[in-house]
Each structure stands twice: as structure tokens, then as C-alpha cells.
């Protein structure tokens, strides 16, 4: 059974991901893989340089994320070009990890932009970590030291909350305490493992 995990910025998705890992799931983190596939010496980095030019590489031969970010966030067509390079590489690497996982172990794909990239249909279950937008903004300002304007623009750049919830088979409400969250994550993990053994 393939499970997708997503949530808006500052929703607590990384905390949920860590809790699922503690419970025994294998977590495939798309953000980590996206960095791995463009590490120095990889075909992924070579493809990015071919598309965006050598100025996106720093003096150590690593991808200069800040410089590349300033290019792709200013121009949607350039962002699409970058995604066309990185997304297939990330999916291929995720498939390798999935195939290497023993039978009976729950595999959770942690994908921040799962809804935005139209991937919900690829999974048997989609877990959405949900908080009200006002709480996302409040946490982003407090925990990430963003300005309120930065937080609001990041929230606005993602799929609307209603669209994420519409894709969910399981919703994890993270507007309460850490104990509330752990209880709900344990509950969802049990449901997913139960469903997998039933299949």
C-alpha cells in the first residue's frame, strides 16, 4: 500500500513524518531526495546546469539554491523547467526505496506539493496534516522567523486548504497539543497498517 503525506507550510508535516517513522513506517522524503538528485557529480546537477547555466553552481561545485531560487520563483516557466528535471529523478529514487522495503512495512511518501503536482491518484491513501491558515501564518512567523507578509505569500503559493482536504483519505488535525497530535498519528498509522494487512 502506497501512502502520500502532505500538508501546507508550517502545518507540522515534518513532525507527523517523524512520528510515523518512530511507529515503524519507512518515510520517503521528497525534499531530501530533491537535494540528493542534484548533489555534486550527479546527472541531475548536470541537467540543471545545462538548463540554467553555470552561475547556479557555487565555488564548491554544489547547487547554489538561493541563486536558482531567485530565478525560478520570479518566473513560473523557469520553475516548470526545473520541476521537469527534478520531479522524474525524485520519483525514480522514491521507487527504488519503495522496492527495497520489506513486505508488510508501511511506506509513506512525504511530499509537500503532493496536491499541487497532481499526485494524489498515485497513492492508495493520502494523509493531510491540517491546520487553519491563520495558525500556519502564526507558526511560520514564530518558528521560522518569517515576516507575516512572507508567511502569507508562502501559504498563498500552495494549494488552498479545501483542495488539500478534498484529496485526503485521512486528516490529521494539528491545531491542538503535541499529545493530541501523537494520539491522532498513532490512530491513523493503525488504520493504514490494518488496511494494508486486509489487502
One Martini backbone bead per residue (centre of mass of N, CA, C, O) as a GRO file, in nm:
protein
  199
    1UNK     BB    1   0.096   0.037   0.023
    2UNK     BB    2   0.040   0.377  -0.074
    3UNK     BB    3   0.156   0.675   0.094
    4UNK     BB    4   0.055   1.009   0.130
    5UNK     BB    5   0.218   1.312   0.253
    6UNK     BB    6   0.067   1.626   0.360
    7UNK     BB    7   0.107   1.995   0.381
    8UNK     BB    8   0.127   2.289   0.479
    9UNK     BB    9   0.287   2.539   0.575
   10UNK     BB   10   0.333   2.500   0.911
   11UNK     BB   11   0.160   2.221   0.995
   12UNK     BB   12   0.357   1.958   1.085
   13UNK     BB   13   0.464   1.734   0.886
   14UNK     BB   14   0.746   1.661   1.005
   15UNK     BB   15   0.636   1.554   1.271
   16UNK     BB   16   0.460   1.331   1.151
   17UNK     BB   17   0.684   1.186   1.001
   18UNK     BB   18   0.848   1.113   1.259
   19UNK     BB   19   0.621   0.949   1.395
   20UNK     BB   20   0.593   0.733   1.173
   21UNK     BB   21   0.883   0.633   1.198
   22UNK     BB   22   0.861   0.543   1.497
   23UNK     BB   23   0.621   0.330   1.420
   24UNK     BB   24   0.769   0.194   1.129
   25UNK     BB   25   0.796   0.366   0.895
   26UNK     BB   26   0.878   0.440   0.568
   27UNK     BB   27   1.033   0.747   0.475
   28UNK     BB   28   0.980   0.944   0.184
   29UNK     BB   29   1.168   1.236   0.117
   30UNK     BB   30   1.139   1.469  -0.126
   31UNK     BB   31   1.337   1.690  -0.028
   32UNK     BB   32   1.585   1.509   0.004
   33UNK     BB   33   1.584   1.396  -0.287
   34UNK     BB   34   1.608   1.674  -0.430
   35UNK     BB   35   1.901   1.705  -0.326
   36UNK     BB   36   2.037   1.437  -0.414
   37UNK     BB   37   1.984   1.466  -0.741
   38UNK     BB   38   2.185   1.754  -0.712
   39UNK     BB   39   2.444   1.659  -0.649
   40UNK     BB   40   2.756   1.640  -0.685
   41UNK     BB   41   2.797   1.455  -0.994
   42UNK     BB   42   2.518   1.454  -1.106
   43UNK     BB   43   2.290   1.441  -1.359
   44UNK     BB   44   2.103   1.653  -1.234
   45UNK     BB   45   2.305   1.887  -1.219
   46UNK     BB   46   2.379   1.889  -1.518
   47UNK     BB   47   2.089   1.961  -1.614
   48UNK     BB   48   2.065   2.232  -1.463
   49UNK     BB   49   2.311   2.368  -1.597
   50UNK     BB   50   2.210   2.339  -1.891
   51UNK     BB   51   1.951   2.522  -1.830
   52UNK     BB   52   2.085   2.771  -1.621
   53UNK     BB   53   2.379   2.758  -1.577
   54UNK     BB   54   2.685   2.800  -1.396
   55UNK     BB   55   2.569   3.019  -1.180
   56UNK     BB   56   2.418   2.774  -1.000
   57UNK     BB   57   2.715   2.732  -0.901
   58UNK     BB   58   2.938   2.699  -0.670
   59UNK     BB   59   3.268   2.684  -0.568
   60UNK     BB   60   3.210   2.365  -0.471
   61UNK     BB   61   2.988   2.240  -0.689
   62UNK     BB   62   2.722   2.336  -0.581
   63UNK     BB   63   2.412   2.418  -0.545
   64UNK     BB   64   2.262   2.741  -0.573
   65UNK     BB   65   1.968   2.790  -0.428
   66UNK     BB   66   1.930   3.095  -0.414
   67UNK     BB   67   1.981   3.159  -0.711
   68UNK     BB   68   1.775   2.965  -0.832
   69UNK     BB   69   1.529   3.072  -0.675
   70UNK     BB   70   1.530   3.361  -0.800
   71UNK     BB   71   1.455   3.252  -1.081
   72UNK     BB   72   1.197   3.056  -1.035
   73UNK     BB   73   1.014   3.260  -0.860
   74UNK     BB   74   1.000   3.484  -1.101
   75UNK     BB   75   0.942   3.224  -1.311
   76UNK     BB   76   0.725   2.982  -1.395
   77UNK     BB   77   0.876   2.855  -1.644
   78UNK     BB   78   1.137   2.789  -1.482
   79UNK     BB   79   1.007   2.609  -1.273
   80UNK     BB   80   0.907   2.398  -1.472
   81UNK     BB   81   1.188   2.321  -1.578
   82UNK     BB   82   1.294   2.217  -1.307
   83UNK     BB   83   1.072   2.004  -1.250
   84UNK     BB   84   1.134   1.833  -1.511
   85UNK     BB   85   1.402   1.733  -1.382
   86UNK     BB   86   1.341   1.647  -1.075
   87UNK     BB   87   1.081   1.472  -1.047
   88UNK     BB   88   1.171   1.208  -1.197
   89UNK     BB   89   1.414   1.153  -1.008
   90UNK     BB   90   1.255   1.131  -0.745
   91UNK     BB   91   1.063   0.901  -0.831
   92UNK     BB   92   1.283   0.692  -0.890
   93UNK     BB   93   1.407   0.689  -0.604
   94UNK     BB   94   1.146   0.616  -0.453
   95UNK     BB   95   1.106   0.340  -0.595
   96UNK     BB   96   1.363   0.210  -0.488
   97UNK     BB   97   1.291   0.224  -0.187
   98UNK     BB   98   1.027   0.069  -0.204
   99UNK     BB   99   1.149  -0.200  -0.323
  100UNK     BB  100   1.348  -0.234  -0.058
  101UNK     BB  101   1.101  -0.286   0.109
  102UNK     BB  102   0.954  -0.475   0.314
  103UNK     BB  103   0.705  -0.656   0.367
  104UNK     BB  104   0.462  -0.483   0.576
  105UNK     BB  105   0.577  -0.202   0.529
  106UNK     BB  106   0.519   0.122   0.565
  107UNK     BB  107   0.493   0.361   0.298
  108UNK     BB  108   0.590   0.709   0.313
  109UNK     BB  109   0.519   0.997   0.120
  110UNK     BB  110   0.686   1.305   0.152
  111UNK     BB  111   0.480   1.570  -0.003
  112UNK     BB  112   0.429   1.895  -0.016
  113UNK     BB  113   0.318   1.896  -0.348
  114UNK     BB  114   0.098   1.677  -0.408
  115UNK     BB  115  -0.145   1.844  -0.511
  116UNK     BB  116  -0.004   2.044  -0.710
  117UNK     BB  117   0.118   1.774  -0.879
  118UNK     BB  118  -0.109   1.547  -0.908
  119UNK     BB  119  -0.052   1.271  -0.696
  120UNK     BB  120  -0.292   1.135  -0.541
  121UNK     BB  121  -0.354   0.888  -0.743
  122UNK     BB  122  -0.081   0.723  -0.666
  123UNK     BB  123  -0.246   0.659  -0.400
  124UNK     BB  124  -0.420   0.477  -0.152
  125UNK     BB  125  -0.329   0.712   0.049
  126UNK     BB  126  -0.407   1.039   0.209
  127UNK     BB  127  -0.224   1.248   0.424
  128UNK     BB  128  -0.345   1.536   0.603
  129UNK     BB  129  -0.208   1.817   0.737
  130UNK     BB  130  -0.411   2.027   0.955
  131UNK     BB  131  -0.457   2.389   0.948
  132UNK     BB  132  -0.523   2.688   0.992
  133UNK     BB  133  -0.402   2.959   0.831
  134UNK     BB  134  -0.347   3.139   1.079
  135UNK     BB  135  -0.158   2.923   1.211
  136UNK     BB  136   0.053   2.907   0.994
  137UNK     BB  137   0.144   3.200   1.016
  138UNK     BB  138   0.213   3.205   1.316
  139UNK     BB  139   0.431   2.974   1.301
  140UNK     BB  140   0.616   3.097   1.082
  141UNK     BB  141   0.690   3.346   1.249
  142UNK     BB  142   0.792   3.197   1.507
  143UNK     BB  143   0.975   2.945   1.382
  144UNK     BB  144   1.098   3.096   1.098
  145UNK     BB  145   1.115   3.417   1.097
  146UNK     BB  146   0.894   3.536   0.942
  147UNK     BB  147   0.707   3.732   0.793
  148UNK     BB  148   0.384   3.781   0.742
  149UNK     BB  149   0.408   3.820   0.437
  150UNK     BB  150   0.571   3.566   0.375
  151UNK     BB  151   0.372   3.364   0.491
  152UNK     BB  152   0.127   3.439   0.312
  153UNK     BB  153   0.268   3.382   0.036
  154UNK     BB  154   0.329   3.081   0.087
  155UNK     BB  155   0.040   2.992   0.133
  156UNK     BB  156  -0.071   3.106  -0.146
  157UNK     BB  157   0.126   2.914  -0.327
  158UNK     BB  158  -0.056   2.702  -0.237
  159UNK     BB  159  -0.287   2.505  -0.191
  160UNK     BB  160  -0.580   2.505  -0.087
  161UNK     BB  161  -0.715   2.367   0.183
  162UNK     BB  162  -0.965   2.235   0.041
  163UNK     BB  163  -0.797   2.077  -0.169
  164UNK     BB  164  -0.641   1.900   0.026
  165UNK     BB  165  -0.888   1.776   0.174
  166UNK     BB  166  -1.011   1.643  -0.088
  167UNK     BB  167  -0.752   1.433  -0.107
  168UNK     BB  168  -0.825   1.297   0.155
  169UNK     BB  169  -0.838   0.999   0.368
  170UNK     BB  170  -0.661   1.149   0.594
  171UNK     BB  171  -0.684   1.351   0.891
  172UNK     BB  172  -0.451   1.575   1.060
  173UNK     BB  173  -0.494   1.752   1.339
  174UNK     BB  174  -0.272   2.050   1.432
  175UNK     BB  175  -0.426   2.251   1.671
  176UNK     BB  176  -0.304   2.122   1.914
  177UNK     BB  177  -0.132   1.918   2.084
  178UNK     BB  178   0.121   1.689   2.084
  179UNK     BB  179  -0.060   1.466   2.206
  180UNK     BB  180  -0.286   1.483   2.002
  181UNK     BB  181  -0.111   1.419   1.760
  182UNK     BB  182  -0.002   1.142   1.845
  183UNK     BB  183  -0.275   1.005   1.866
  184UNK     BB  184  -0.364   1.048   1.567
  185UNK     BB  185  -0.120   0.913   1.429
  186UNK     BB  186  -0.159   0.634   1.558
  187UNK     BB  187  -0.440   0.589   1.442
  188UNK     BB  188  -0.365   0.609   1.140
  189UNK     BB  189  -0.152   0.391   1.136
  190UNK     BB  190  -0.346   0.163   1.219
  191UNK     BB  191  -0.532   0.190   0.972
  192UNK     BB  192  -0.315   0.142   0.751
  193UNK     BB  193  -0.212  -0.133   0.849
  194UNK     BB  194  -0.489  -0.273   0.846
  195UNK     BB  195  -0.541  -0.228   0.541
  196UNK     BB  196  -0.291  -0.375   0.439
  197UNK     BB  197  -0.359  -0.657   0.563
  198UNK     BB  198  -0.636  -0.681   0.416
  199UNK     BB  199  -0.491  -0.669   0.126
   0.00000   0.00000   0.00000
